[in-house]
Amino acid sequence: MPYKQRYMKVAIDLARQTMGQTSPNPSVGAVIVKEGKLIGTGVHVKAGEPHAEIHALRQAGPEAEGADMFVTLEPCSHYGKTPPCSKAIIESKIKKVYIATPDPNPKVSGRGIKWLKQEGIEVEVGICEEEALKLNEHFFHFLKTNRPYVTLKAAVSMDGKMATYTGDSKWITSEEARLDVHNLRHRHDAILVGVETIIHDNPHLTTRLPHGGINPTRIVLDTHLRIPLQSNVINDKSTKTIVVCGQHADSEKESLLRKNRAEVLRLNSEQIDLPELMKELGKRKILSVFVEGGSRVHTSFIESGFVNQVIMYMAPKLVGGEKARLFFSGKGSEKIGDSIELEFQEVEQIGPDLKIIAKPRIQEVK
């Protein structure tokens, strides 16, 4: 593998290990190489803590002078919770900086690159750019739109059923597929379901991985505040729960939920208005939402155009039944030409099931 790609991939692999734990900051990795030797590595571990470049520079010490740095995102040039990384790179006398992708953050947006160049440091941008963009697609999307990146997840049979006609859905997919879902929960800021899921299944909506994980904020769509006070998402305090309701929902129930330390987000619309909800989540710096709702919730998100990717786990089973629950319902398209077009991004087998990742062919920026 060529020199530039080899070490940038090392930096990307480092950053990949922190996906889900740096929000609202991006996941960033950095390595320092001198005379063909790796002399420093760093990764941004948590918002508010030193950035990847700083960790790598500290490890390299005086040997950083005259070395090459590989970093997955343009070094910052502004004072935030931490000093600018560009300043530290200049002071360390790094010779050349390879950058996977510029930072779209208006506070950075090319200024870090310009600063480095002005100080005589060579800069090359675009090494393994596609991988770096995918690494932080939640972050990049949020900066462009001020609303969360939405991943819609579904577990279905080969004939597209999420449950039988009686409502039974445990378990369509395998244990291996369910473990993969917990990895995805770990990587998203929030998990969203409809109140029917809470009433019928009473889930915890937490991340259950063998060695722990981050629990996303739980969001429950509940127009009339029908959520039972004994629900696990209300009584399990391992993470925050936001119950979203319409403007005419019962105020007494809202008070009871607040007493149980749940946040109630009352929208200005009679029904739950997704554009308004997405704006509110953006104000709360929720960069990504993992939608695990039922058919009605999935349909609302798809028809509103807020889905950025669909992750479907397909089990080798045939459920059948005209009244069995579908992954996507609604009125449907009158003609095939009117259907929503997706592009397959990845297909892999997990246990006996298929995991399919697809994205809308044309994504409208709202």
XYZ file of C-alpha atoms in Angstrom:
366
model
C 0.000 0.000 0.000
C 1.327 3.508 -0.844
C 2.848 5.492 2.024
C 0.102 8.130 2.243
C -2.829 5.705 2.201
C -1.125 3.285 4.592
C -0.779 5.722 7.465
C -4.041 7.554 6.824
C -5.833 4.224 7.161
C -4.102 3.770 10.541
C -5.495 7.164 11.607
C -8.974 6.249 10.323
C -8.900 2.918 12.169
C -8.006 4.764 15.377
C -10.896 7.190 14.912
C -13.307 4.370 14.159
C -12.801 2.998 17.672
C -14.382 6.118 19.192
C -17.470 6.336 16.986
C -20.448 7.184 19.166
C -18.535 8.565 22.137
C -17.284 11.962 20.919
C -20.593 13.647 20.030
C -21.218 16.482 19.407
C -17.604 16.429 18.168
C -16.419 14.241 15.280
C -14.313 11.095 15.689
C -10.740 11.964 14.701
C -7.510 9.993 14.547
C -3.941 11.210 14.015
C -0.551 9.558 13.570
C 2.969 10.967 13.255
C 5.573 9.253 11.079
C 9.311 9.962 10.822
C 11.832 8.141 8.678
C 9.353 5.323 8.103
C 8.623 4.853 11.807
C 5.401 5.499 13.661
C 6.383 7.809 16.543
C 3.020 9.127 17.748
C -0.655 8.172 17.675
C -3.705 9.950 18.974
C -7.460 9.829 18.976
C -10.139 12.216 20.213
C -11.787 10.320 23.060
C -14.439 12.668 24.418
C -15.856 16.146 23.800
C -13.988 18.711 25.872
C -10.805 16.648 26.044
C -7.624 17.076 23.921
C -7.958 16.409 20.213
C -6.252 13.574 18.368
C -3.406 15.756 17.094
C -2.472 16.825 20.631
C -2.295 13.250 21.898
C -0.098 12.275 18.939
C 2.214 15.262 19.423
C 2.606 14.560 23.131
C 3.565 10.984 22.381
C 6.055 11.975 19.688
C 7.628 14.704 21.825
C 10.697 16.476 20.329
C 10.893 13.809 17.611
C 7.881 15.463 15.945
C 10.201 18.058 14.396
C 10.570 17.318 10.696
C 8.006 14.487 10.797
C 4.795 13.887 8.829
C 1.371 13.993 10.458
C -1.672 12.139 9.128
C -5.035 13.336 10.454
C -8.539 12.319 9.420
C -10.027 15.842 9.680
C -8.632 19.328 9.154
C -6.953 20.546 12.377
C -8.957 23.195 14.215
C -7.826 26.824 14.182
C -10.068 28.330 16.856
C -10.191 28.432 20.653
C -13.055 26.352 21.980
C -12.978 24.019 24.968
C -9.397 23.262 23.902
C -6.676 25.402 22.216
C -6.313 25.209 18.403
C -4.519 22.127 17.119
C -3.041 24.045 14.177
C -1.045 26.185 16.616
C 0.370 23.103 18.362
C 1.326 21.524 15.023
C 3.170 24.688 13.973
C 4.996 24.911 17.297
C 6.079 21.259 17.061
C 7.768 21.974 13.694
C 5.951 19.186 11.846
C 7.172 19.192 8.224
C 4.077 17.994 6.358
C 0.429 17.350 7.227
C -1.737 14.909 5.284
C -5.459 15.578 5.804
C -8.238 13.201 4.783
C -10.984 15.828 4.543
C -11.524 19.539 5.257
C -13.716 20.453 8.228
C -17.100 21.936 7.141
C -17.457 23.610 10.548
C -17.668 27.378 9.837
C -15.248 27.954 12.744
C -12.610 25.948 10.871
C -13.612 25.636 7.187
C -10.207 25.872 5.530
C -8.641 28.223 8.057
C -6.641 25.444 9.686
C -5.158 24.454 6.314
C -4.443 28.084 5.413
C -2.732 28.731 8.746
C -0.459 25.697 8.363
C 0.529 26.711 4.840
C 1.262 30.287 5.904
C 3.758 28.926 8.423
C 5.597 26.954 5.767
C 4.125 23.537 6.502
C 3.320 21.398 3.473
C -0.322 20.289 3.367
C -1.990 17.643 1.211
C -5.761 17.124 1.401
C -7.989 14.283 0.195
C -6.129 11.139 1.303
C -8.734 8.353 1.852
C -11.392 11.081 1.795
C -14.363 8.785 1.143
C -13.597 6.665 4.217
C -13.127 9.767 6.357
C -16.434 11.267 5.208
C -18.276 8.058 6.037
C -16.617 7.978 9.452
C -18.285 11.257 10.454
C -21.376 11.399 8.251
C -23.575 12.240 11.255
C -21.367 15.222 12.111
C -21.131 16.506 8.536
C -24.880 16.173 7.962
C -25.695 18.061 11.158
C -23.378 20.946 10.263
C -25.095 21.325 6.881
C -28.706 20.994 8.042
C -28.852 21.681 11.826
C -30.919 18.530 12.216
C -30.056 14.935 13.086
C -28.905 12.265 10.681
C -31.670 9.623 10.684
C -31.020 5.899 10.437
C -34.156 3.799 10.049
C -33.698 0.215 11.225
C -36.013 -2.735 10.671
C -35.915 -6.480 11.236
C -38.058 -8.301 8.680
C -38.794 -11.674 7.165
C -38.038 -12.317 3.485
C -41.586 -11.257 2.643
C -41.111 -7.910 4.419
C -43.060 -8.624 7.611
C -42.039 -7.111 10.951
C -44.534 -9.178 12.939
C -47.251 -11.778 12.476
C -50.933 -10.887 12.204
C -51.184 -11.361 16.000
C -48.413 -8.840 16.596
C -45.748 -11.374 17.608
C -42.263 -10.253 16.576
C -39.833 -12.056 18.910
C -37.564 -12.931 17.424
C -37.558 -12.483 13.664
C -33.791 -12.148 13.429
C -30.935 -13.959 15.129
C -28.945 -13.171 18.249
C -26.012 -12.166 16.037
C -28.158 -9.572 14.238
C -29.509 -8.220 17.531
C -25.974 -7.776 18.833
C -25.132 -5.766 15.726
C -28.140 -3.533 16.454
C -26.697 -2.764 19.882
C -23.477 -1.644 18.210
C -25.556 0.755 16.122
C -27.367 2.066 19.194
C -23.955 2.764 20.734
C -23.042 4.908 17.711
C -26.175 7.094 17.693
C -27.045 10.003 19.977
C -30.692 9.002 20.294
C -33.034 6.070 19.698
C -36.641 6.752 18.674
C -39.817 4.635 18.830
C -43.560 5.175 18.879
C -45.630 4.796 22.029
C -47.210 1.567 20.691
C -43.799 -0.100 20.944
C -43.553 0.982 24.591
C -47.091 -0.226 25.398
C -46.757 -3.623 23.695
C -43.080 -4.505 24.270
C -41.995 -2.345 27.236
C -38.356 -2.202 26.042
C -35.445 -0.567 27.899
C -33.998 0.868 24.651
C -30.481 0.695 26.046
C -27.191 -0.550 24.599
C -26.348 -4.053 25.762
C -22.901 -5.050 24.560
C -20.633 -7.648 26.200
C -18.152 -4.990 27.344
C -20.564 -2.117 27.888
C -21.566 0.740 25.623
C -23.167 4.169 25.476
C -26.905 4.378 26.031
C -28.528 6.766 23.541
C -31.129 9.305 24.614
C -34.551 7.665 24.325
C -37.240 9.468 22.335
C -40.856 8.277 22.435
C -43.450 9.708 20.028
C -46.667 9.885 22.046
C -49.217 12.410 20.745
C -51.667 12.020 23.639
C -49.261 10.946 26.431
C -50.543 7.385 26.690
C -47.195 6.056 27.890
C -47.585 3.990 31.098
C -45.777 5.459 34.096
C -44.461 1.984 34.927
C -42.674 1.711 31.564
C -39.029 0.719 31.643
C -38.035 3.834 29.692
C -39.532 5.959 32.489
C -38.231 4.017 35.484
C -34.829 2.982 34.157
C -32.642 6.032 34.831
C -29.580 4.745 32.952
C -30.172 7.367 30.258
C -32.423 10.304 29.451
C -35.951 9.856 28.075
C -37.768 12.499 26.003
C -41.511 11.964 25.492
C -42.785 13.965 22.515
C -46.454 14.940 22.492
C -48.946 17.187 20.703
C -50.100 20.570 22.004
C -53.343 19.220 23.491
C -51.849 16.314 25.475
C -52.909 15.874 29.128
C -51.010 18.389 31.298
C -51.534 16.274 34.450
C -49.829 13.310 32.769
C -47.026 15.643 31.720
C -46.498 16.666 35.371
C -46.354 13.032 36.455
C -43.799 12.218 33.785
C -41.667 15.181 34.791
C -41.801 14.038 38.421
C -40.346 10.765 37.162
C -37.487 12.786 35.580
C -38.640 12.292 32.003
C -38.463 15.286 29.695
C -41.727 16.121 27.935
C -41.375 17.915 24.619
C -44.749 19.457 23.783
C -44.909 20.488 20.127
C -46.985 23.367 18.769
C -48.978 21.053 16.501
C -52.001 18.901 17.336
C -50.256 15.816 15.964
C -46.517 15.201 16.064
C -44.998 17.318 13.330
C -41.694 15.765 12.234
C -40.156 18.960 10.780
C -40.780 20.725 14.102
C -39.439 17.744 16.041
C -36.261 17.596 13.966
C -35.627 21.288 14.598
C -36.090 20.760 18.337
C -33.677 17.818 18.369
C -31.177 19.924 16.445
C -31.405 22.621 19.139
C -30.503 19.924 21.681
C -27.357 19.035 19.684
C -28.641 15.539 18.903
C -26.577 14.738 15.812
C -28.050 11.315 15.008
C -31.279 9.400 15.605
C -31.717 5.634 15.348
C -35.370 4.994 14.485
C -36.586 1.602 15.687
C -40.269 2.383 15.494
C -43.096 0.293 14.148
C -44.608 0.516 10.697
C -46.438 3.813 11.329
C -43.326 5.551 12.652
C -41.220 4.226 9.762
C -43.835 5.395 7.272
C -43.989 8.881 8.786
C -40.222 9.325 8.554
C -39.981 7.942 5.027
C -42.890 10.003 3.693
C -41.499 13.148 5.361
C -38.169 12.668 3.606
C -36.079 12.645 6.777
C -34.458 9.230 6.350
C -30.748 9.329 5.513
C -30.189 5.588 5.522
C -32.133 2.365 5.979
C -30.590 -0.614 7.721
C -32.625 -3.762 7.251
C -31.953 -7.136 8.834
C -33.660 -9.790 6.728
C -34.261 -13.222 8.231
C -34.608 -16.345 6.056
C -38.255 -16.766 7.067
C -41.633 -16.385 5.388
C -44.374 -15.061 7.694
C -47.259 -14.439 5.294
C -50.643 -12.986 6.153
C -52.379 -9.973 4.653
C -52.723 -8.414 8.111
C -49.151 -9.088 9.216
C -47.249 -5.896 10.004
C -45.180 -4.450 7.208
C -41.956 -2.495 7.531
C -43.404 0.365 5.439
C -47.117 0.860 4.904
C -49.179 3.979 4.245
C -51.145 4.443 1.030
C -48.165 3.442 -1.098
C -47.149 4.471 -4.592
C -49.732 4.459 -7.358
C -47.052 3.609 -9.934
C -43.658 1.939 -9.662
C -42.165 5.069 -11.181
C -43.407 7.016 -8.145
C -41.683 4.766 -5.601
C -38.843 5.974 -3.410
C -35.550 4.904 -4.944
C -32.701 3.684 -2.783
C -29.101 2.754 -3.499
C -27.577 -0.297 -1.863
C -24.451 0.651 0.061
C -23.551 -2.621 1.797
C -24.855 -6.175 2.015
C -23.399 -8.709 4.429
C -24.458 -11.875 6.173
C -24.669 -11.759 9.957
C -25.386 -15.176 11.389
C -28.225 -16.594 9.264
C -29.543 -13.109 8.388
C -28.729 -10.512 5.759
C -27.854 -6.941 6.765
C -28.696 -4.484 4.000
C -27.719 -0.806 4.140
C -29.345 1.511 1.605
C -29.644 5.269 1.174
C -32.128 7.413 -0.752
C -30.903 8.010 -4.275
C -31.778 11.685 -3.999
C -31.643 13.271 -0.540
C -33.483 16.534 -0.186
C -31.912 18.985 2.258
C -34.761 20.484 4.283
